């Protein structure tokens, strides 16, 4: 599936979750802990970069969170597309999970139970995550110099952000290296692509 730019359409925002890390593989909550991409994550970033380079839709720049897993994902994509890698933006950081960061699913279940997301463990609230993410989006959408921007960020933030932008989107986990595209028409956002990872299913995906 590809996205083609047509004249007269509104601002487009491409939303990317970073590639896989060792903590992703172990089921550990990363939050704002700065964990690097692993070899698979690097291959995934190259796979999306190859996909985007073959689509007609052109992007004006790429911005990432200031965490290294997002920054490296963005660097790989920017280099392949030949577009500017803009300064990182801390508003795109993952949710802060407090004491939950670094724990596996088994550890979370043992300490906080199945409702660990609602535990008093120092987590950043949904409202706070949405507020800072939407602040970034509004600023990006109003930029006269970079009307079509790719943003590389994180799973929990993306889930909150896209629900805030378009409430009828399916609320499901955002997979590593997924690609979504939102288009702004007047003051409303509509999804053109949501949580798509077809590029990871292609033969030789990510080889470079």
XYZ file of N, CA and C in Angstrom:
624
model
N 0.852 -1.189 0.000
C 0.000 0.000 0.000
C 0.886 1.237 0.000
N 0.572 2.203 -0.825
C 1.382 3.408 -0.903
C 0.505 4.639 -0.804
N 1.129 5.747 -0.481
C 0.451 7.027 -0.354
C 0.967 7.945 -1.456
N 0.074 8.494 -2.243
C 0.462 9.407 -3.295
C -0.009 10.805 -2.951
N 0.866 11.756 -3.150
C 0.516 13.143 -2.893
C -0.216 13.708 -4.092
N -1.327 14.395 -3.872
C -2.085 15.039 -4.924
C -2.230 16.513 -4.605
N -2.213 17.308 -5.651
C -2.286 18.746 -5.458
C -3.592 19.127 -4.768
N -3.511 20.124 -3.903
C -4.715 20.646 -3.267
C -5.088 19.970 -1.971
N -4.368 18.921 -1.607
C -4.675 18.244 -0.359
C -3.970 18.935 0.795
N -4.390 18.589 2.012
C -3.867 19.279 3.180
C -2.507 18.769 3.617
N -2.065 19.293 4.750
C -0.795 18.889 5.346
C -0.840 17.410 5.708
N 0.264 16.734 5.494
C 0.349 15.319 5.859
C 1.450 15.112 6.887
N 1.162 14.236 7.828
C 2.095 13.887 8.889
C 2.274 12.375 8.879
N 3.509 11.937 8.633
C 3.808 10.510 8.677
C 4.315 10.138 10.060
N 3.688 9.160 10.676
C 4.002 8.773 12.052
C 4.623 7.378 12.059
N 5.813 7.277 12.629
C 6.599 6.041 12.588
C 6.970 5.630 14.006
N 6.758 4.351 14.309
C 7.322 3.830 15.551
C 8.728 3.320 15.260
N 9.646 3.573 16.167
C 11.045 3.167 15.993
C 11.172 1.657 15.793
N 12.338 1.237 15.329
C 12.622 -0.181 15.153
C 12.823 -0.916 16.479
N 12.974 -2.201 16.365
C 13.019 -3.094 17.522
C 14.320 -2.922 18.314
N 14.214 -3.160 19.620
C 15.357 -3.117 20.530
C 15.434 -4.436 21.301
N 16.524 -4.636 22.026
C 16.635 -5.832 22.857
C 15.564 -5.848 23.943
N 15.224 -4.694 24.481
C 14.175 -4.650 25.503
C 12.813 -4.977 24.916
N 12.547 -4.554 23.677
C 11.313 -4.979 23.017
C 11.260 -6.500 22.948
N 12.373 -7.106 22.550
C 12.414 -8.564 22.408
C 12.172 -9.271 23.734
N 12.589 -8.658 24.842
C 12.419 -9.249 26.171
C 11.070 -8.884 26.813
N 10.297 -8.047 26.151
C 9.021 -7.620 26.720
C 9.166 -6.613 27.846
N 10.297 -5.915 27.905
C 10.508 -4.920 28.955
C 9.927 -3.570 28.551
N 9.351 -2.890 29.506
C 8.871 -1.535 29.275
C 10.070 -0.589 29.215
N 10.173 0.160 28.129
C 11.312 1.064 27.966
C 11.020 2.460 28.496
N 9.840 2.982 28.148
C 9.535 4.337 28.562
C 10.595 5.303 28.077
N 11.118 6.118 28.981
C 12.133 7.101 28.615
C 13.558 6.612 28.862
N 13.703 5.324 29.227
C 15.035 4.738 29.310
C 15.614 4.662 27.902
N 16.857 5.090 27.736
C 17.423 5.253 26.398
C 18.079 3.961 25.932
N 17.296 3.131 25.229
C 17.755 1.840 24.737
C 17.976 1.932 23.229
N 19.103 1.420 22.749
C 19.445 1.525 21.325
C 18.712 0.481 20.491
N 18.630 0.720 19.186
C 18.150 -0.298 18.264
C 19.068 -1.517 18.308
N 18.484 -2.698 18.102
C 19.316 -3.875 17.896
C 19.447 -4.128 16.392
N 20.095 -5.220 16.009
C 20.330 -5.490 14.588
C 19.023 -5.618 13.819
N 18.023 -6.250 14.432
C 16.732 -6.379 13.761
C 16.092 -5.007 13.563
N 16.181 -4.151 14.584
C 15.624 -2.808 14.472
C 16.272 -2.007 13.356
N 17.565 -2.169 13.190
C 18.269 -1.484 12.098
C 17.781 -1.999 10.752
N 17.602 -3.317 10.635
C 17.078 -3.881 9.385
C 15.667 -3.353 9.112
N 14.849 -3.246 10.168
C 13.494 -2.735 9.992
C 13.496 -1.293 9.484
N 14.388 -0.486 10.023
C 14.466 0.910 9.582
C 14.843 0.995 8.108
N 15.766 0.161 7.685
C 16.141 0.140 6.269
C 14.974 -0.329 5.398
N 14.163 -1.259 5.908
C 13.013 -1.740 5.143
C 12.003 -0.619 4.904
N 11.693 0.158 5.939
C 10.755 1.270 5.748
C 11.374 2.343 4.852
N 12.652 2.603 5.028
C 13.315 3.588 4.177
C 13.208 3.198 2.704
N 13.396 1.919 2.411
C 13.284 1.440 1.031
C 11.864 1.616 0.519
N 10.892 1.307 1.343
C 9.490 1.485 0.949
C 9.200 2.939 0.600
N 9.591 3.840 1.486
C 9.286 5.251 1.279
C 9.995 5.805 0.047
N 11.185 5.299 -0.233
C 11.931 5.784 -1.393
C 11.274 5.378 -2.703
N 10.420 4.359 -2.656
C 9.754 3.868 -3.869
C 8.329 4.401 -4.018
N 7.873 5.201 -3.075
C 6.527 5.765 -3.163
C 6.573 7.156 -3.787
N 5.454 7.557 -4.396
C 5.403 8.867 -5.039
C 5.312 10.004 -4.030
N 4.720 9.730 -2.877
C 4.614 10.762 -1.846
C 6.002 11.173 -1.395
N 6.251 12.479 -1.366
C 7.542 12.988 -0.963
C 7.427 13.736 0.351
N 8.423 13.554 1.200
C 8.437 14.159 2.529
C 9.496 15.247 2.587
N 9.225 16.291 3.358
C 10.084 17.470 3.394
C 11.163 17.398 4.471
N 10.975 16.542 5.453
C 11.949 16.421 6.530
C 11.485 15.374 7.513
N 12.367 15.025 8.435
C 12.038 14.018 9.446
C 12.515 14.504 10.807
N 11.653 14.363 11.802
C 11.991 14.746 13.173
C 11.747 13.536 14.068
N 12.526 13.411 15.112
C 12.414 12.240 15.986
C 12.351 12.686 17.442
N 12.004 11.745 18.285
C 12.199 11.978 19.713
C 13.699 12.048 19.979
N 14.063 12.485 21.165
C 15.488 12.605 21.483
C 16.069 11.333 22.083
N 15.340 10.231 22.050
C 15.858 8.947 22.503
C 16.548 8.240 21.341
N 17.630 7.528 21.617
C 18.510 7.042 20.561
C 17.834 6.054 19.610
N 16.890 5.239 20.102
C 16.242 4.275 19.214
C 15.424 4.970 18.131
N 14.796 6.079 18.467
C 14.052 6.854 17.477
C 15.004 7.655 16.596
N 16.029 8.217 17.206
C 16.975 9.048 16.464
C 17.685 8.227 15.393
N 18.122 7.012 15.718
C 18.814 6.175 14.743
C 17.861 5.733 13.631
N 16.637 5.410 13.982
C 15.630 5.074 12.968
C 15.474 6.233 11.987
N 15.345 7.438 12.526
C 15.180 8.609 11.679
C 16.390 8.882 10.802
N 17.585 8.661 11.350
C 18.802 8.909 10.578
C 18.867 8.006 9.359
N 18.517 6.743 9.548
C 18.547 5.781 8.439
C 17.561 6.189 7.350
N 16.372 6.583 7.747
C 15.345 6.961 6.777
C 15.722 8.261 6.064
N 16.186 9.246 6.825
C 16.561 10.530 6.227
C 17.669 10.356 5.190
N 18.646 9.519 5.525
C 19.761 9.297 4.602
C 19.279 8.663 3.308
N 18.390 7.684 3.405
C 17.882 7.006 2.215
C 17.045 7.950 1.355
N 16.230 8.781 1.986
C 15.327 9.663 1.241
C 15.998 10.965 0.813
N 17.160 11.264 1.383
C 17.833 12.509 1.052
C 17.091 13.735 1.557
N 16.508 13.627 2.753
C 15.771 14.740 3.340
C 16.423 15.151 4.654
N 16.162 16.371 5.118
C 16.799 16.828 6.357
C 16.363 16.022 7.580
N 17.324 15.681 8.424
C 17.034 15.144 9.749
C 17.022 16.344 10.690
N 15.829 16.738 11.095
C 15.657 17.950 11.888
C 16.074 17.709 13.337
N 16.285 18.764 14.109
C 16.656 18.581 15.515
C 15.618 17.745 16.257
N 16.050 16.873 17.176
C 15.098 16.042 17.923
C 14.184 16.898 18.779
N 13.007 16.347 19.073
C 11.999 17.072 19.846
C 11.590 16.218 21.047
N 11.821 16.722 22.248
C 11.538 15.953 23.463
C 10.050 15.695 23.656
N 9.197 16.459 22.965
C 7.754 16.193 23.073
C 7.373 14.858 22.454
N 8.256 14.302 21.645
C 7.998 13.006 21.017
C 8.554 11.834 21.820
N 9.130 12.109 22.983
C 9.605 11.017 23.846
C 8.459 10.093 24.227
N 8.835 8.838 24.508
C 7.851 7.887 24.999
C 7.293 8.345 26.352
N 6.152 7.796 26.703
C 5.586 8.014 28.031
C 6.612 7.652 29.109
N 6.664 8.442 30.156
C 7.495 8.096 31.308
C 6.716 7.100 32.164
N 7.331 5.942 32.441
C 6.645 4.881 33.170
C 7.083 4.743 34.620
N 7.957 5.614 35.100
C 8.351 5.548 36.499
C 8.985 4.223 36.862
N 8.526 3.636 37.979
C 9.115 2.399 38.497
C 8.895 1.207 37.581
N 7.993 1.331 36.617
C 7.678 0.217 35.726
C 8.744 0.039 34.639
N 9.511 1.084 34.363
C 10.523 0.983 33.312
C 11.552 -0.100 33.665
N 11.847 -0.925 32.681
C 12.822 -1.989 32.853
C 12.244 -3.302 33.334
N 10.935 -3.363 33.573
C 10.323 -4.602 34.069
C 9.766 -5.441 32.924
N 9.793 -6.754 33.103
C 9.162 -7.682 32.159
C 7.685 -7.824 32.503
N 6.948 -8.488 31.629
C 5.523 -8.702 31.885
C 5.308 -9.489 33.169
N 6.127 -10.527 33.366
C 5.985 -11.347 34.580
C 6.240 -10.511 35.826
N 7.248 -9.652 35.777
C 7.551 -8.802 36.923
C 6.445 -7.797 37.187
N 5.867 -7.268 36.140
C 4.760 -6.314 36.310
C 3.550 -6.990 36.922
N 3.247 -8.175 36.432
C 2.097 -8.898 36.947
C 2.281 -9.238 38.424
N 3.496 -9.641 38.793
C 3.760 -10.016 40.183
C 3.644 -8.817 41.121
N 4.155 -7.670 40.695
C 4.202 -6.512 41.586
C 2.926 -5.686 41.580
N 2.331 -5.492 40.375
C 1.186 -4.579 40.281
C -0.097 -5.244 39.797
N -0.003 -6.488 39.294
C -1.194 -7.182 38.826
C -1.595 -6.762 37.415
N -2.711 -7.325 36.912
C -3.108 -7.079 35.521
C -3.444 -5.620 35.215
N -3.762 -4.835 36.240
C -4.062 -3.419 36.033
C -2.847 -2.537 36.296
N -1.662 -3.024 35.929
C -0.435 -2.277 36.234
C -0.410 -0.899 35.582
N -1.134 -0.760 34.462
C -1.159 0.551 33.801
C -1.847 1.608 34.663
N -2.646 1.166 35.611
C -3.369 2.097 36.484
C -2.706 2.220 37.853
N -1.554 1.613 38.010
C -0.899 1.590 39.319
C -0.280 2.945 39.654
N -0.048 3.138 40.939
C 0.608 4.358 41.415
C 2.108 4.120 41.413
N 2.694 4.205 40.224
C 4.116 3.871 40.069
C 4.889 4.999 39.402
N 4.326 6.176 39.400
C 5.008 7.326 38.817
C 4.834 7.496 37.331
N 3.846 6.817 36.748
C 3.636 6.907 35.310
C 3.085 8.268 34.889
N 3.480 8.685 33.703
C 2.898 9.873 33.084
C 1.464 9.547 32.659
N 0.554 10.462 32.852
C -0.854 10.217 32.547
C -1.118 10.275 31.041
N -2.230 9.657 30.624
C -2.657 9.749 29.229
C -2.795 11.205 28.815
N -3.380 12.013 29.693
C -3.632 13.419 29.361
C -2.330 14.174 29.113
N -1.320 13.902 29.930
C -0.036 14.591 29.764
C 0.656 14.164 28.472
N 0.587 12.868 28.154
C 1.194 12.373 26.921
C 0.505 13.009 25.714
N -0.818 13.017 25.730
C -1.564 13.595 24.606
C -1.266 15.075 24.451
N -1.172 15.779 25.552
C -0.974 17.223 25.503
C 0.343 17.581 24.823
N 1.427 16.915 25.212
C 2.713 17.282 24.610
C 2.813 16.795 23.172
N 2.218 15.630 22.878
C 2.240 15.129 21.506
C 1.429 16.029 20.576
N 0.260 16.463 21.027
C -0.569 17.348 20.211
C 0.084 18.713 20.032
N 0.842 19.151 21.022
C 1.580 20.407 20.887
C 2.560 20.322 19.722
N 3.260 19.199 19.630
C 4.166 18.989 18.501
C 3.400 18.990 17.182
N 2.295 18.266 17.132
C 1.524 18.145 15.896
C 1.033 19.501 15.410
N 0.492 20.302 16.316
C -0.021 21.617 15.922
C 1.093 22.498 15.377
N 2.239 22.438 16.005
C 3.372 23.232 15.528
C 3.841 22.746 14.160
N 3.931 21.427 13.985
C 4.365 20.867 12.711
C 3.376 21.199 11.599
N 2.085 21.135 11.913
C 1.054 21.376 10.903
C 1.025 22.822 10.431
N 1.492 23.728 11.268
C 1.448 25.147 10.917
C 2.758 25.650 10.316
N 3.745 24.760 10.187
C 5.042 25.172 9.655
C 4.943 25.492 8.166
N 5.371 26.678 7.739
C 5.320 27.009 6.315
C 6.458 26.390 5.511
N 7.510 25.940 6.185
C 8.695 25.456 5.476
C 8.733 23.941 5.318
N 8.071 23.203 6.199
C 8.080 21.732 6.131
C 6.652 21.201 6.223
N 5.857 21.351 5.162
C 4.437 21.003 5.257
C 4.152 19.516 5.407
N 5.057 18.664 4.939
C 4.839 17.216 5.039
C 6.022 16.592 5.777
N 5.762 16.217 7.018
C 6.825 15.807 7.939
C 6.655 14.353 8.368
N 7.770 13.635 8.441
C 7.816 12.332 9.090
C 8.246 12.530 10.538
N 7.596 11.834 11.451
C 7.955 11.908 12.868
C 8.192 10.498 13.385
N 9.364 10.259 13.941
C 9.696 8.952 14.504
C 9.574 9.038 16.023
N 8.701 8.216 16.568
C 8.439 8.287 17.997
C 8.183 6.880 18.554
N 7.272 6.719 19.494
C 7.189 5.513 20.321
C 5.747 5.003 20.419
N 5.626 3.724 20.798
C 4.345 3.041 20.728
C 3.237 3.621 21.576
N 3.493 3.829 22.870
C 2.438 4.328 23.743
C 2.053 5.756 23.358
N 3.050 6.586 23.048
C 2.747 7.951 22.629
C 1.928 7.947 21.347
N 2.293 7.107 20.373
C 1.546 7.063 19.117
C 0.109 6.624 19.327
N -0.101 5.652 20.190
C -1.468 5.196 20.457
C -2.312 6.339 21.013
N -1.760 7.081 21.960
C -2.480 8.210 22.534
C -2.676 9.330 21.518
N -1.637 9.634 20.759
C -1.703 10.734 19.809
C -2.736 10.474 18.720
N -2.707 9.287 18.133
C -3.614 9.034 17.014
C -5.066 8.953 17.463
N -5.304 8.471 18.676
C -6.664 8.499 19.211
C -7.127 9.936 19.426
N -6.218 10.797 19.853
C -6.569 12.204 20.054
C -6.829 12.904 18.721
N -6.083 12.533 17.703
C -6.248 13.150 16.393
C -7.502 12.659 15.675
N -7.835 11.383 15.876
C -8.964 10.773 15.169
C -9.554 9.690 16.054
N -10.631 10.009 16.740
C -11.158 9.131 17.795
C -11.763 7.831 17.275
N -12.077 7.753 15.982
C -12.671 6.511 15.478
C -11.640 5.519 14.938
N -10.352 5.807 15.134
C -9.329 4.839 14.762
C -9.401 3.608 15.660
N -9.079 2.456 15.101
C -9.015 1.244 15.907
C -7.913 1.397 16.949
N -8.252 1.141 18.197
C -7.293 1.266 19.296
C -6.594 -0.077 19.477
N -5.418 -0.217 18.882
C -4.680 -1.472 18.972
C -3.203 -1.164 19.133
N -2.426 -2.132 19.630
C -0.999 -1.868 19.845
C -0.304 -1.418 18.562
N 0.574 -0.444 18.705
C 1.343 0.075 17.580
C 2.626 -0.746 17.470
N 2.807 -1.417 16.343
C 3.915 -2.363 16.216
C 5.212 -1.639 15.868
N 6.334 -2.284 16.205
C 7.635 -1.718 15.852
C 7.726 -1.461 14.353
N 8.227 -0.303 13.992
C 8.488 0.130 12.625
C 7.218 0.268 11.795
N 6.074 0.442 12.463
C 4.841 0.675 11.726
C 4.826 2.093 11.180
N 4.028 2.288 10.130
C 3.931 3.565 9.434
C 2.461 3.955 9.344
N 2.173 5.174 9.754
C 0.825 5.730 9.668
C 0.914 7.094 8.995
N -0.144 7.478 8.297
C -0.176 8.788 7.659
C -1.499 9.465 8.003
N -1.395 10.682 8.527
C -2.566 11.491 8.842
C -2.553 12.727 7.957
N -3.729 13.083 7.459
C -3.844 14.264 6.613
C -4.787 15.268 7.266
N -4.368 16.533 7.257
C -5.190 17.585 7.851
C -5.932 18.335 6.760
N -7.239 18.347 6.889
C -8.100 19.106 5.988
C -8.913 20.045 6.851
N -8.763 21.342 6.625
C -9.323 22.358 7.519
C -8.725 22.133 8.911
N -9.555 21.855 9.899
C -9.034 21.639 11.253
C -9.114 20.183 11.692
N -9.479 19.305 10.796
C -9.664 17.895 11.146
C -8.564 17.030 10.545
N -8.241 15.950 11.249
C -7.280 14.972 10.766
C -8.017 13.707 10.327
N -7.587 13.147 9.207
C -8.135 11.862 8.799
C -6.989 10.909 8.489
N -7.175 9.628 8.815
C -6.108 8.656 8.577
C -6.096 8.193 7.124
N -4.944 8.230 6.501
C -4.759 7.656 5.179
C -4.131 6.272 5.271
N -3.431 6.028 6.366
C -2.752 4.754 6.604
C -2.578 4.625 8.102
N -2.827 3.427 8.644
C -2.759 3.281 10.100
C -2.014 2.016 10.482
N -0.903 2.176 11.215
C -0.206 1.057 11.849
C 0.175 -0.015 10.828
N 0.682 0.424 9.686
C 0.990 -0.494 8.592
C 2.448 -0.938 8.660
N 2.662 -2.243 8.571
C 4.029 -2.781 8.592
C 4.249 -3.758 7.438
N 3.571 -3.536 6.319
C 3.703 -4.435 5.180
C 5.130 -4.484 4.650
N 5.871 -3.393 4.843
C 7.260 -3.353 4.369
C 8.140 -4.380 5.070
N 7.728 -4.815 6.254
C 8.521 -5.817 6.978
C 8.249 -7.232 6.475
N 7.197 -7.377 5.662
C 6.825 -8.691 5.154
C 7.397 -8.969 3.778
N 8.036 -7.977 3.176
C 8.568 -8.145 1.829
C 9.817 -9.020 1.865
N 10.040 -9.789 0.794
C 11.271 -10.591 0.720
C 12.502 -9.701 0.860
N 13.449 -10.161 1.647
C 14.719 -9.444 1.857
C 14.505 -8.100 2.548
N 13.405 -7.941 3.275
C 13.126 -6.668 3.950
C 14.298 -6.256 4.824
N 14.748 -5.064 4.603
C 15.774 -4.504 5.468
C 17.195 -4.832 5.087
N 17.416 -5.626 4.032
C 18.798 -5.872 3.635
C 19.334 -4.642 2.907
N 20.578 -4.320 3.177
C 21.140 -3.098 2.599
C 22.646 -3.267 2.373
